[in-house]
């Protein structure tokens, strides 16, 4: 039986607040973001033809508007998709009660609270650091959440006895996807910081009979020196 394929697609570029961790910012795609989503249509069609994929008709995306809009552009353009399912499992790393505060304000909050130590200088990109605030999680925890959702979703897809792989499209966020890829064994830990994801350019993963995951197609983006993490 042919194993299914998970297609990871980072949302398109969007309007966002400056100097503010972007996980739960509620703003829409900008003009460039819509163009990137439109370009994704051709990329997905090309991958499907080249690899003989059959798309699952439901696109999964995070609850952030930029992800849903990216999925909506694709769903409207390709007849093989019939609906979009949004959920919290595909969101970026949660900052809990600090969501949508600026970096400066977050650091001030920790500085004035006698219960907490000041965060490390690299706290925004540190894979294992979690803000000591209610509802916050680390990047690695976010990656584990996303990886578990991908595995569970593929496991519950309808059985496929043909030689045509079922491809499931997930639209979400770059850092969470990269950490999920590490959890799945696709990326080495040191590669998480070296790589990023292009906006709205698919990266496809699958697994073999013994459960070992592997990269199928699609390019990771090589991160520029000192480039900040971004979803």
JSON list of C-alpha atoms in Angstrom, two decimals:
[
{"chain": "A", "resi": 1, "resn": "UNK", "atom": "CA", "xyz": [0.00, 0.00, 0.00]},
{"chain": "A", "resi": 2, "resn": "UNK", "atom": "CA", "xyz": [1.36, 3.42, -0.97]},
{"chain": "A", "resi": 3, "resn": "UNK", "atom": "CA", "xyz": [2.03, 5.69, 2.00]},
{"chain": "A", "resi": 4, "resn": "UNK", "atom": "CA", "xyz": [0.43, 9.18, 2.03]},
{"chain": "A", "resi": 5, "resn": "UNK", "atom": "CA", "xyz": [2.35, 12.41, 1.55]},
{"chain": "A", "resi": 6, "resn": "UNK", "atom": "CA", "xyz": [2.28, 15.44, 3.86]},
{"chain": "A", "resi": 7, "resn": "UNK", "atom": "CA", "xyz": [2.67, 18.73, 1.99]},
{"chain": "A", "resi": 8, "resn": "UNK", "atom": "CA", "xyz": [3.83, 21.55, 4.26]},
{"chain": "A", "resi": 9, "resn": "UNK", "atom": "CA", "xyz": [3.06, 25.03, 2.95]},
{"chain": "A", "resi": 10, "resn": "UNK", "atom": "CA", "xyz": [4.02, 28.19, 4.81]},
{"chain": "A", "resi": 11, "resn": "UNK", "atom": "CA", "xyz": [1.39, 30.94, 4.45]},
{"chain": "A", "resi": 12, "resn": "UNK", "atom": "CA", "xyz": [1.99, 33.91, 2.15]},
{"chain": "A", "resi": 13, "resn": "UNK", "atom": "CA", "xyz": [3.50, 37.22, 3.26]},
{"chain": "A", "resi": 14, "resn": "UNK", "atom": "CA", "xyz": [1.14, 39.34, 5.38]},
{"chain": "A", "resi": 15, "resn": "UNK", "atom": "CA", "xyz": [0.60, 42.59, 7.25]},
{"chain": "A", "resi": 16, "resn": "UNK", "atom": "CA", "xyz": [2.23, 42.42, 10.68]},
{"chain": "A", "resi": 17, "resn": "UNK", "atom": "CA", "xyz": [3.26, 44.56, 13.62]},
{"chain": "A", "resi": 18, "resn": "UNK", "atom": "CA", "xyz": [6.93, 45.51, 13.81]},
{"chain": "A", "resi": 19, "resn": "UNK", "atom": "CA", "xyz": [9.23, 43.99, 16.44]},
{"chain": "A", "resi": 20, "resn": "UNK", "atom": "CA", "xyz": [6.42, 41.68, 17.54]},
{"chain": "A", "resi": 21, "resn": "UNK", "atom": "CA", "xyz": [6.57, 37.88, 17.55]},
{"chain": "A", "resi": 22, "resn": "UNK", "atom": "CA", "xyz": [4.10, 36.99, 14.85]},
{"chain": "A", "resi": 23, "resn": "UNK", "atom": "CA", "xyz": [2.55, 33.71, 15.94]},
{"chain": "A", "resi": 24, "resn": "UNK", "atom": "CA", "xyz": [-1.00, 34.89, 16.66]},
{"chain": "A", "resi": 25, "resn": "UNK", "atom": "CA", "xyz": [-1.14, 38.19, 14.84]},
{"chain": "A", "resi": 26, "resn": "UNK", "atom": "CA", "xyz": [-4.60, 38.30, 13.23]},
{"chain": "A", "resi": 27, "resn": "UNK", "atom": "CA", "xyz": [-3.81, 40.29, 10.09]},
{"chain": "A", "resi": 28, "resn": "UNK", "atom": "CA", "xyz": [-4.48, 39.34, 6.44]},
{"chain": "A", "resi": 29, "resn": "UNK", "atom": "CA", "xyz": [-2.16, 38.58, 3.55]},
{"chain": "A", "resi": 30, "resn": "UNK", "atom": "CA", "xyz": [-0.68, 41.58, 1.80]},
{"chain": "A", "resi": 31, "resn": "UNK", "atom": "CA", "xyz": [-0.62, 41.94, -1.98]},
{"chain": "A", "resi": 32, "resn": "UNK", "atom": "CA", "xyz": [2.59, 39.95, -2.28]},
{"chain": "A", "resi": 33, "resn": "UNK", "atom": "CA", "xyz": [1.12, 37.23, -0.09]},
{"chain": "A", "resi": 34, "resn": "UNK", "atom": "CA", "xyz": [-1.88, 36.77, -2.39]},
{"chain": "A", "resi": 35, "resn": "UNK", "atom": "CA", "xyz": [0.46, 36.53, -5.38]},
{"chain": "A", "resi": 36, "resn": "UNK", "atom": "CA", "xyz": [2.53, 33.91, -3.56]},
{"chain": "A", "resi": 37, "resn": "UNK", "atom": "CA", "xyz": [-0.61, 31.90, -2.80]},
{"chain": "A", "resi": 38, "resn": "UNK", "atom": "CA", "xyz": [-1.56, 32.04, -6.48]},
{"chain": "A", "resi": 39, "resn": "UNK", "atom": "CA", "xyz": [1.92, 30.84, -7.45]},
{"chain": "A", "resi": 40, "resn": "UNK", "atom": "CA", "xyz": [1.48, 27.90, -5.06]},
{"chain": "A", "resi": 41, "resn": "UNK", "atom": "CA", "xyz": [-1.37, 26.61, -7.24]},
{"chain": "A", "resi": 42, "resn": "UNK", "atom": "CA", "xyz": [0.97, 25.93, -10.16]},
{"chain": "A", "resi": 43, "resn": "UNK", "atom": "CA", "xyz": [3.63, 24.43, -7.90]},
{"chain": "A", "resi": 44, "resn": "UNK", "atom": "CA", "xyz": [1.15, 22.02, -6.35]},
{"chain": "A", "resi": 45, "resn": "UNK", "atom": "CA", "xyz": [-0.23, 20.99, -9.73]},
{"chain": "A", "resi": 46, "resn": "UNK", "atom": "CA", "xyz": [3.28, 20.39, -11.02]},
{"chain": "A", "resi": 47, "resn": "UNK", "atom": "CA", "xyz": [4.27, 18.27, -8.03]},
{"chain": "A", "resi": 48, "resn": "UNK", "atom": "CA", "xyz": [1.07, 16.22, -8.29]},
{"chain": "A", "resi": 49, "resn": "UNK", "atom": "CA", "xyz": [1.62, 15.49, -11.98]},
{"chain": "A", "resi": 50, "resn": "UNK", "atom": "CA", "xyz": [5.30, 14.67, -11.49]},
{"chain": "A", "resi": 51, "resn": "UNK", "atom": "CA", "xyz": [4.75, 12.35, -8.52]},
{"chain": "A", "resi": 52, "resn": "UNK", "atom": "CA", "xyz": [1.30, 10.98, -9.45]},
{"chain": "A", "resi": 53, "resn": "UNK", "atom": "CA", "xyz": [-0.36, 12.33, -6.30]},
{"chain": "A", "resi": 54, "resn": "UNK", "atom": "CA", "xyz": [-4.06, 12.33, -5.55]},
{"chain": "A", "resi": 55, "resn": "UNK", "atom": "CA", "xyz": [-4.89, 15.30, -3.31]},
{"chain": "A", "resi": 56, "resn": "UNK", "atom": "CA", "xyz": [-7.04, 14.75, -0.26]},
{"chain": "A", "resi": 57, "resn": "UNK", "atom": "CA", "xyz": [-10.00, 17.12, -0.81]},
{"chain": "A", "resi": 58, "resn": "UNK", "atom": "CA", "xyz": [-9.72, 18.87, 2.58]},
{"chain": "A", "resi": 59, "resn": "UNK", "atom": "CA", "xyz": [-6.96, 21.45, 3.11]},
{"chain": "A", "resi": 60, "resn": "UNK", "atom": "CA", "xyz": [-5.89, 21.81, 6.73]},
{"chain": "A", "resi": 61, "resn": "UNK", "atom": "CA", "xyz": [-4.64, 25.16, 7.99]},
{"chain": "A", "resi": 62, "resn": "UNK", "atom": "CA", "xyz": [-4.00, 27.04, 11.21]},
{"chain": "A", "resi": 63, "resn": "UNK", "atom": "CA", "xyz": [-6.63, 29.41, 12.59]},
{"chain": "A", "resi": 64, "resn": "UNK", "atom": "CA", "xyz": [-4.63, 32.51, 11.65]},
{"chain": "A", "resi": 65, "resn": "UNK", "atom": "CA", "xyz": [-6.20, 34.52, 8.83]},
{"chain": "A", "resi": 66, "resn": "UNK", "atom": "CA", "xyz": [-3.05, 34.52, 6.71]},
{"chain": "A", "resi": 67, "resn": "UNK", "atom": "CA", "xyz": [-3.04, 30.71, 6.66]},
{"chain": "A", "resi": 68, "resn": "UNK", "atom": "CA", "xyz": [-6.74, 30.44, 5.87]},
{"chain": "A", "resi": 69, "resn": "UNK", "atom": "CA", "xyz": [-6.46, 33.00, 3.05]},
{"chain": "A", "resi": 70, "resn": "UNK", "atom": "CA", "xyz": [-3.53, 31.11, 1.55]},
{"chain": "A", "resi": 71, "resn": "UNK", "atom": "CA", "xyz": [-5.55, 27.89, 1.69]},
{"chain": "A", "resi": 72, "resn": "UNK", "atom": "CA", "xyz": [-8.63, 29.65, 0.29]},
{"chain": "A", "resi": 73, "resn": "UNK", "atom": "CA", "xyz": [-6.78, 30.90, -2.80]},
{"chain": "A", "resi": 74, "resn": "UNK", "atom": "CA", "xyz": [-5.60, 27.35, -3.49]},
{"chain": "A", "resi": 75, "resn": "UNK", "atom": "CA", "xyz": [-8.99, 25.78, -2.76]},
{"chain": "A", "resi": 76, "resn": "UNK", "atom": "CA", "xyz": [-10.76, 28.16, -5.15]},
{"chain": "A", "resi": 77, "resn": "UNK", "atom": "CA", "xyz": [-8.23, 27.53, -7.94]},
{"chain": "A", "resi": 78, "resn": "UNK", "atom": "CA", "xyz": [-8.01, 23.73, -7.86]},
{"chain": "A", "resi": 79, "resn": "UNK", "atom": "CA", "xyz": [-11.11, 21.57, -8.33]},
{"chain": "A", "resi": 80, "resn": "UNK", "atom": "CA", "xyz": [-9.53, 18.69, -6.41]},
{"chain": "A", "resi": 81, "resn": "UNK", "atom": "CA", "xyz": [-10.07, 20.62, -3.16]},
{"chain": "A", "resi": 82, "resn": "UNK", "atom": "CA", "xyz": [-13.57, 21.08, -1.78]},
{"chain": "A", "resi": 83, "resn": "UNK", "atom": "CA", "xyz": [-13.13, 22.57, 1.71]},
{"chain": "A", "resi": 84, "resn": "UNK", "atom": "CA", "xyz": [-10.77, 24.01, 4.33]},
{"chain": "A", "resi": 85, "resn": "UNK", "atom": "CA", "xyz": [-10.45, 22.84, 7.92]},
{"chain": "A", "resi": 86, "resn": "UNK", "atom": "CA", "xyz": [-8.90, 25.28, 10.41]},
{"chain": "A", "resi": 87, "resn": "UNK", "atom": "CA", "xyz": [-7.56, 24.19, 13.78]},
{"chain": "A", "resi": 88, "resn": "UNK", "atom": "CA", "xyz": [-5.22, 25.19, 16.59]},
{"chain": "A", "resi": 89, "resn": "UNK", "atom": "CA", "xyz": [-2.87, 22.23, 16.10]},
{"chain": "A", "resi": 90, "resn": "UNK", "atom": "CA", "xyz": [-1.09, 23.93, 13.18]},
{"chain": "A", "resi": 91, "resn": "UNK", "atom": "CA", "xyz": [-0.41, 27.28, 14.84]},
{"chain": "A", "resi": 92, "resn": "UNK", "atom": "CA", "xyz": [3.04, 28.71, 15.39]},
{"chain": "A", "resi": 93, "resn": "UNK", "atom": "CA", "xyz": [4.76, 28.65, 18.80]},
{"chain": "A", "resi": 94, "resn": "UNK", "atom": "CA", "xyz": [2.37, 30.05, 21.43]},
{"chain": "A", "resi": 95, "resn": "UNK", "atom": "CA", "xyz": [3.50, 32.95, 23.64]},
{"chain": "A", "resi": 96, "resn": "UNK", "atom": "CA", "xyz": [0.52, 32.63, 25.96]},
{"chain": "A", "resi": 97, "resn": "UNK", "atom": "CA", "xyz": [-0.37, 35.82, 27.82]},
{"chain": "A", "resi": 98, "resn": "UNK", "atom": "CA", "xyz": [2.42, 37.67, 25.95]},
{"chain": "A", "resi": 99, "resn": "UNK", "atom": "CA", "xyz": [0.80, 37.09, 22.56]},
{"chain": "A", "resi": 100, "resn": "UNK", "atom": "CA", "xyz": [1.12, 40.09, 20.23]},
{"chain": "A", "resi": 101, "resn": "UNK", "atom": "CA", "xyz": [3.19, 42.17, 22.64]},
{"chain": "A", "resi": 102, "resn": "UNK", "atom": "CA", "xyz": [6.40, 43.69, 21.29]},
{"chain": "A", "resi": 103, "resn": "UNK", "atom": "CA", "xyz": [9.72, 42.08, 22.10]},
{"chain": "A", "resi": 104, "resn": "UNK", "atom": "CA", "xyz": [10.62, 45.06, 24.28]},
{"chain": "A", "resi": 105, "resn": "UNK", "atom": "CA", "xyz": [7.41, 44.84, 26.29]},
{"chain": "A", "resi": 106, "resn": "UNK", "atom": "CA", "xyz": [7.75, 41.07, 26.78]},
{"chain": "A", "resi": 107, "resn": "UNK", "atom": "CA", "xyz": [11.27, 41.54, 28.14]},
{"chain": "A", "resi": 108, "resn": "UNK", "atom": "CA", "xyz": [10.06, 44.36, 30.41]},
{"chain": "A", "resi": 109, "resn": "UNK", "atom": "CA", "xyz": [7.29, 42.11, 31.76]},
{"chain": "A", "resi": 110, "resn": "UNK", "atom": "CA", "xyz": [9.82, 39.46, 32.74]},
{"chain": "A", "resi": 111, "resn": "UNK", "atom": "CA", "xyz": [12.22, 42.04, 34.14]},
{"chain": "A", "resi": 112, "resn": "UNK", "atom": "CA", "xyz": [9.70, 43.56, 36.59]},
{"chain": "A", "resi": 113, "resn": "UNK", "atom": "CA", "xyz": [8.21, 40.24, 37.73]},
{"chain": "A", "resi": 114, "resn": "UNK", "atom": "CA", "xyz": [10.26, 39.02, 40.73]},
{"chain": "A", "resi": 115, "resn": "UNK", "atom": "CA", "xyz": [9.30, 35.41, 40.01]},
{"chain": "A", "resi": 116, "resn": "UNK", "atom": "CA", "xyz": [11.18, 35.28, 36.71]},
{"chain": "A", "resi": 117, "resn": "UNK", "atom": "CA", "xyz": [14.73, 35.54, 35.47]},
{"chain": "A", "resi": 118, "resn": "UNK", "atom": "CA", "xyz": [15.52, 37.64, 32.42]},
{"chain": "A", "resi": 119, "resn": "UNK", "atom": "CA", "xyz": [15.23, 35.59, 29.22]},
{"chain": "A", "resi": 120, "resn": "UNK", "atom": "CA", "xyz": [18.38, 34.58, 27.33]},
{"chain": "A", "resi": 121, "resn": "UNK", "atom": "CA", "xyz": [19.49, 36.94, 24.56]},
{"chain": "A", "resi": 122, "resn": "UNK", "atom": "CA", "xyz": [18.41, 34.42, 21.92]},
{"chain": "A", "resi": 123, "resn": "UNK", "atom": "CA", "xyz": [15.02, 33.65, 23.48]},
{"chain": "A", "resi": 124, "resn": "UNK", "atom": "CA", "xyz": [13.06, 34.30, 20.28]},
{"chain": "A", "resi": 125, "resn": "UNK", "atom": "CA", "xyz": [14.98, 31.64, 18.34]},
{"chain": "A", "resi": 126, "resn": "UNK", "atom": "CA", "xyz": [16.01, 29.31, 21.15]},
{"chain": "A", "resi": 127, "resn": "UNK", "atom": "CA", "xyz": [14.28, 26.02, 20.34]},
{"chain": "A", "resi": 128, "resn": "UNK", "atom": "CA", "xyz": [13.99, 24.90, 23.95]},
{"chain": "A", "resi": 129, "resn": "UNK", "atom": "CA", "xyz": [13.20, 28.17, 25.74]},
{"chain": "A", "resi": 130, "resn": "UNK", "atom": "CA", "xyz": [9.63, 28.74, 26.87]},
{"chain": "A", "resi": 131, "resn": "UNK", "atom": "CA", "xyz": [8.45, 32.05, 28.26]},
{"chain": "A", "resi": 132, "resn": "UNK", "atom": "CA", "xyz": [7.48, 31.54, 31.93]},
{"chain": "A", "resi": 133, "resn": "UNK", "atom": "CA", "xyz": [3.99, 32.87, 31.24]},
{"chain": "A", "resi": 134, "resn": "UNK", "atom": "CA", "xyz": [0.62, 31.19, 31.22]},
{"chain": "A", "resi": 135, "resn": "UNK", "atom": "CA", "xyz": [-0.12, 29.42, 27.94]},
{"chain": "A", "resi": 136, "resn": "UNK", "atom": "CA", "xyz": [3.38, 29.77, 26.47]},
{"chain": "A", "resi": 137, "resn": "UNK", "atom": "CA", "xyz": [5.30, 26.96, 24.79]},
{"chain": "A", "resi": 138, "resn": "UNK", "atom": "CA", "xyz": [8.73, 26.46, 23.30]},
{"chain": "A", "resi": 139, "resn": "UNK", "atom": "CA", "xyz": [9.46, 26.14, 19.60]},
{"chain": "A", "resi": 140, "resn": "UNK", "atom": "CA", "xyz": [10.25, 22.46, 20.13]},
{"chain": "A", "resi": 141, "resn": "UNK", "atom": "CA", "xyz": [6.92, 21.92, 21.87]},
{"chain": "A", "resi": 142, "resn": "UNK", "atom": "CA", "xyz": [5.17, 23.63, 18.97]},
{"chain": "A", "resi": 143, "resn": "UNK", "atom": "CA", "xyz": [7.02, 21.37, 16.55]},
{"chain": "A", "resi": 144, "resn": "UNK", "atom": "CA", "xyz": [5.99, 18.29, 18.51]},
{"chain": "A", "resi": 145, "resn": "UNK", "atom": "CA", "xyz": [2.35, 19.45, 18.45]},
{"chain": "A", "resi": 146, "resn": "UNK", "atom": "CA", "xyz": [2.45, 19.98, 14.69]},
{"chain": "A", "resi": 147, "resn": "UNK", "atom": "CA", "xyz": [4.30, 16.70, 14.04]},
{"chain": "A", "resi": 148, "resn": "UNK", "atom": "CA", "xyz": [1.77, 14.74, 16.09]},
{"chain": "A", "resi": 149, "resn": "UNK", "atom": "CA", "xyz": [-1.10, 16.35, 14.20]},
{"chain": "A", "resi": 150, "resn": "UNK", "atom": "CA", "xyz": [0.44, 15.53, 10.83]},
{"chain": "A", "resi": 151, "resn": "UNK", "atom": "CA", "xyz": [1.04, 11.91, 11.83]},
{"chain": "A", "resi": 152, "resn": "UNK", "atom": "CA", "xyz": [-2.46, 11.48, 13.28]},
{"chain": "A", "resi": 153, "resn": "UNK", "atom": "CA", "xyz": [-4.10, 13.10, 10.25]},
{"chain": "A", "resi": 154, "resn": "UNK", "atom": "CA", "xyz": [-2.27, 10.91, 7.76]},
{"chain": "A", "resi": 155, "resn": "UNK", "atom": "CA", "xyz": [-3.00, 7.82, 9.86]},
{"chain": "A", "resi": 156, "resn": "UNK", "atom": "CA", "xyz": [-6.75, 8.52, 9.67]},
{"chain": "A", "resi": 157, "resn": "UNK", "atom": "CA", "xyz": [-6.92, 9.19, 5.94]},
{"chain": "A", "resi": 158, "resn": "UNK", "atom": "CA", "xyz": [-9.09, 6.74, 3.96]},
{"chain": "A", "resi": 159, "resn": "UNK", "atom": "CA", "xyz": [-7.27, 3.56, 2.98]},
{"chain": "A", "resi": 160, "resn": "UNK", "atom": "CA", "xyz": [-5.60, 3.71, -0.41]},
{"chain": "A", "resi": 161, "resn": "UNK", "atom": "CA", "xyz": [-4.82, 0.44, -2.19]},
{"chain": "A", "resi": 162, "resn": "UNK", "atom": "CA", "xyz": [-3.68, 2.02, -5.45]},
{"chain": "A", "resi": 163, "resn": "UNK", "atom": "CA", "xyz": [-0.21, 3.06, -6.48]},
{"chain": "A", "resi": 164, "resn": "UNK", "atom": "CA", "xyz": [-1.29, 6.72, -6.44]},
{"chain": "A", "resi": 165, "resn": "UNK", "atom": "CA", "xyz": [-0.22, 8.37, -3.15]},
{"chain": "A", "resi": 166, "resn": "UNK", "atom": "CA", "xyz": [-2.73, 10.53, -1.32]},
{"chain": "A", "resi": 167, "resn": "UNK", "atom": "CA", "xyz": [-1.25, 13.97, -0.69]},
{"chain": "A", "resi": 168, "resn": "UNK", "atom": "CA", "xyz": [-2.54, 15.97, 2.27]},
{"chain": "A", "resi": 169, "resn": "UNK", "atom": "CA", "xyz": [-1.98, 19.74, 2.23]},
{"chain": "A", "resi": 170, "resn": "UNK", "atom": "CA", "xyz": [-1.20, 21.50, 5.52]},
{"chain": "A", "resi": 171, "resn": "UNK", "atom": "CA", "xyz": [-0.95, 25.32, 5.49]},
{"chain": "A", "resi": 172, "resn": "UNK", "atom": "CA", "xyz": [0.79, 26.74, 8.52]},
{"chain": "A", "resi": 173, "resn": "UNK", "atom": "CA", "xyz": [3.92, 28.42, 9.81]},
{"chain": "A", "resi": 174, "resn": "UNK", "atom": "CA", "xyz": [7.59, 28.12, 9.03]},
{"chain": "A", "resi": 175, "resn": "UNK", "atom": "CA", "xyz": [9.25, 27.66, 12.43]},
{"chain": "A", "resi": 176, "resn": "UNK", "atom": "CA", "xyz": [6.65, 25.18, 13.69]},
{"chain": "A", "resi": 177, "resn": "UNK", "atom": "CA", "xyz": [6.92, 23.21, 10.44]},
{"chain": "A", "resi": 178, "resn": "UNK", "atom": "CA", "xyz": [10.74, 23.11, 10.64]},
{"chain": "A", "resi": 179, "resn": "UNK", "atom": "CA", "xyz": [10.69, 21.93, 14.24]},
{"chain": "A", "resi": 180, "resn": "UNK", "atom": "CA", "xyz": [8.07, 19.35, 13.28]},
{"chain": "A", "resi": 181, "resn": "UNK", "atom": "CA", "xyz": [10.37, 18.16, 10.50]},
{"chain": "A", "resi": 182, "resn": "UNK", "atom": "CA", "xyz": [13.11, 17.72, 13.10]},
{"chain": "A", "resi": 183, "resn": "UNK", "atom": "CA", "xyz": [10.77, 15.76, 15.39]},
{"chain": "A", "resi": 184, "resn": "UNK", "atom": "CA", "xyz": [9.91, 13.51, 12.43]},
{"chain": "A", "resi": 185, "resn": "UNK", "atom": "CA", "xyz": [13.60, 12.91, 11.72]},
{"chain": "A", "resi": 186, "resn": "UNK", "atom": "CA", "xyz": [13.76, 14.91, 8.48]},
{"chain": "A", "resi": 187, "resn": "UNK", "atom": "CA", "xyz": [16.02, 17.74, 9.70]},
{"chain": "A", "resi": 188, "resn": "UNK", "atom": "CA", "xyz": [18.98, 17.52, 12.04]},
{"chain": "A", "resi": 189, "resn": "UNK", "atom": "CA", "xyz": [18.71, 19.84, 15.02]},
{"chain": "A", "resi": 190, "resn": "UNK", "atom": "CA", "xyz": [21.44, 22.14, 13.73]},
{"chain": "A", "resi": 191, "resn": "UNK", "atom": "CA", "xyz": [19.56, 22.49, 10.43]},
{"chain": "A", "resi": 192, "resn": "UNK", "atom": "CA", "xyz": [16.55, 24.10, 12.11]},
{"chain": "A", "resi": 193, "resn": "UNK", "atom": "CA", "xyz": [18.47, 27.36, 12.52]},
{"chain": "A", "resi": 194, "resn": "UNK", "atom": "CA", "xyz": [20.18, 27.12, 9.15]},
{"chain": "A", "resi": 195, "resn": "UNK", "atom": "CA", "xyz": [16.99, 26.71, 7.15]},
{"chain": "A", "resi": 196, "resn": "UNK", "atom": "CA", "xyz": [13.69, 28.51, 6.71]},
{"chain": "A", "resi": 197, "resn": "UNK", "atom": "CA", "xyz": [10.69, 28.06, 4.40]},
{"chain": "A", "resi": 198, "resn": "UNK", "atom": "CA", "xyz": [9.73, 30.10, 1.38]},
{"chain": "A", "resi": 199, "resn": "UNK", "atom": "CA", "xyz": [6.32, 31.72, 1.54]},
{"chain": "A", "resi": 200, "resn": "UNK", "atom": "CA", "xyz": [3.73, 29.47, -0.15]},
{"chain": "A", "resi": 201, "resn": "UNK", "atom": "CA", "xyz": [6.26, 27.03, -1.62]},
{"chain": "A", "resi": 202, "resn": "UNK", "atom": "CA", "xyz": [5.47, 23.41, -0.76]},
{"chain": "A", "resi": 203, "resn": "UNK", "atom": "CA", "xyz": [7.79, 20.94, 0.94]},
{"chain": "A", "resi": 204, "resn": "UNK", "atom": "CA", "xyz": [6.58, 17.34, 0.78]},
{"chain": "A", "resi": 205, "resn": "UNK", "atom": "CA", "xyz": [7.37, 14.58, 3.30]},
{"chain": "A", "resi": 206, "resn": "UNK", "atom": "CA", "xyz": [6.40, 10.93, 3.56]},
{"chain": "A", "resi": 207, "resn": "UNK", "atom": "CA", "xyz": [7.41, 7.76, 5.40]},
{"chain": "A", "resi": 208, "resn": "UNK", "atom": "CA", "xyz": [8.27, 4.16, 4.54]},
{"chain": "A", "resi": 209, "resn": "UNK", "atom": "CA", "xyz": [6.98, 0.83, 5.86]},
{"chain": "A", "resi": 210, "resn": "UNK", "atom": "CA", "xyz": [9.03, 0.97, 9.07]},
{"chain": "A", "resi": 211, "resn": "UNK", "atom": "CA", "xyz": [7.80, 4.49, 9.88]},
{"chain": "A", "resi": 212, "resn": "UNK", "atom": "CA", "xyz": [10.97, 6.32, 8.87]},
{"chain": "A", "resi": 213, "resn": "UNK", "atom": "CA", "xyz": [10.16, 9.75, 7.46]},
{"chain": "A", "resi": 214, "resn": "UNK", "atom": "CA", "xyz": [11.93, 11.20, 4.43]},
{"chain": "A", "resi": 215, "resn": "UNK", "atom": "CA", "xyz": [11.91, 14.32, 2.25]},
{"chain": "A", "resi": 216, "resn": "UNK", "atom": "CA", "xyz": [10.06, 13.83, -1.05]},
{"chain": "A", "resi": 217, "resn": "UNK", "atom": "CA", "xyz": [10.42, 17.15, -2.85]},
{"chain": "A", "resi": 218, "resn": "UNK", "atom": "CA", "xyz": [10.35, 20.93, -2.40]},
{"chain": "A", "resi": 219, "resn": "UNK", "atom": "CA", "xyz": [13.15, 23.23, -1.32]},
{"chain": "A", "resi": 220, "resn": "UNK", "atom": "CA", "xyz": [13.97, 24.52, 2.13]},
{"chain": "A", "resi": 221, "resn": "UNK", "atom": "CA", "xyz": [15.15, 28.12, 2.18]},
{"chain": "A", "resi": 222, "resn": "UNK", "atom": "CA", "xyz": [18.73, 28.67, 3.34]},
{"chain": "A", "resi": 223, "resn": "UNK", "atom": "CA", "xyz": [18.60, 31.26, 6.11]},
{"chain": "A", "resi": 224, "resn": "UNK", "atom": "CA", "xyz": [20.68, 34.41, 5.78]},
{"chain": "A", "resi": 225, "resn": "UNK", "atom": "CA", "xyz": [23.31, 35.02, 8.45]},
{"chain": "A", "resi": 226, "resn": "UNK", "atom": "CA", "xyz": [21.66, 36.37, 11.63]},
{"chain": "A", "resi": 227, "resn": "UNK", "atom": "CA", "xyz": [18.21, 36.31, 10.00]},
{"chain": "A", "resi": 228, "resn": "UNK", "atom": "CA", "xyz": [15.53, 36.33, 12.67]},
{"chain": "A", "resi": 229, "resn": "UNK", "atom": "CA", "xyz": [13.09, 33.45, 13.10]},
{"chain": "A", "resi": 230, "resn": "UNK", "atom": "CA", "xyz": [9.77, 34.17, 11.47]},
{"chain": "A", "resi": 231, "resn": "UNK", "atom": "CA", "xyz": [6.61, 32.18, 11.01]}
]
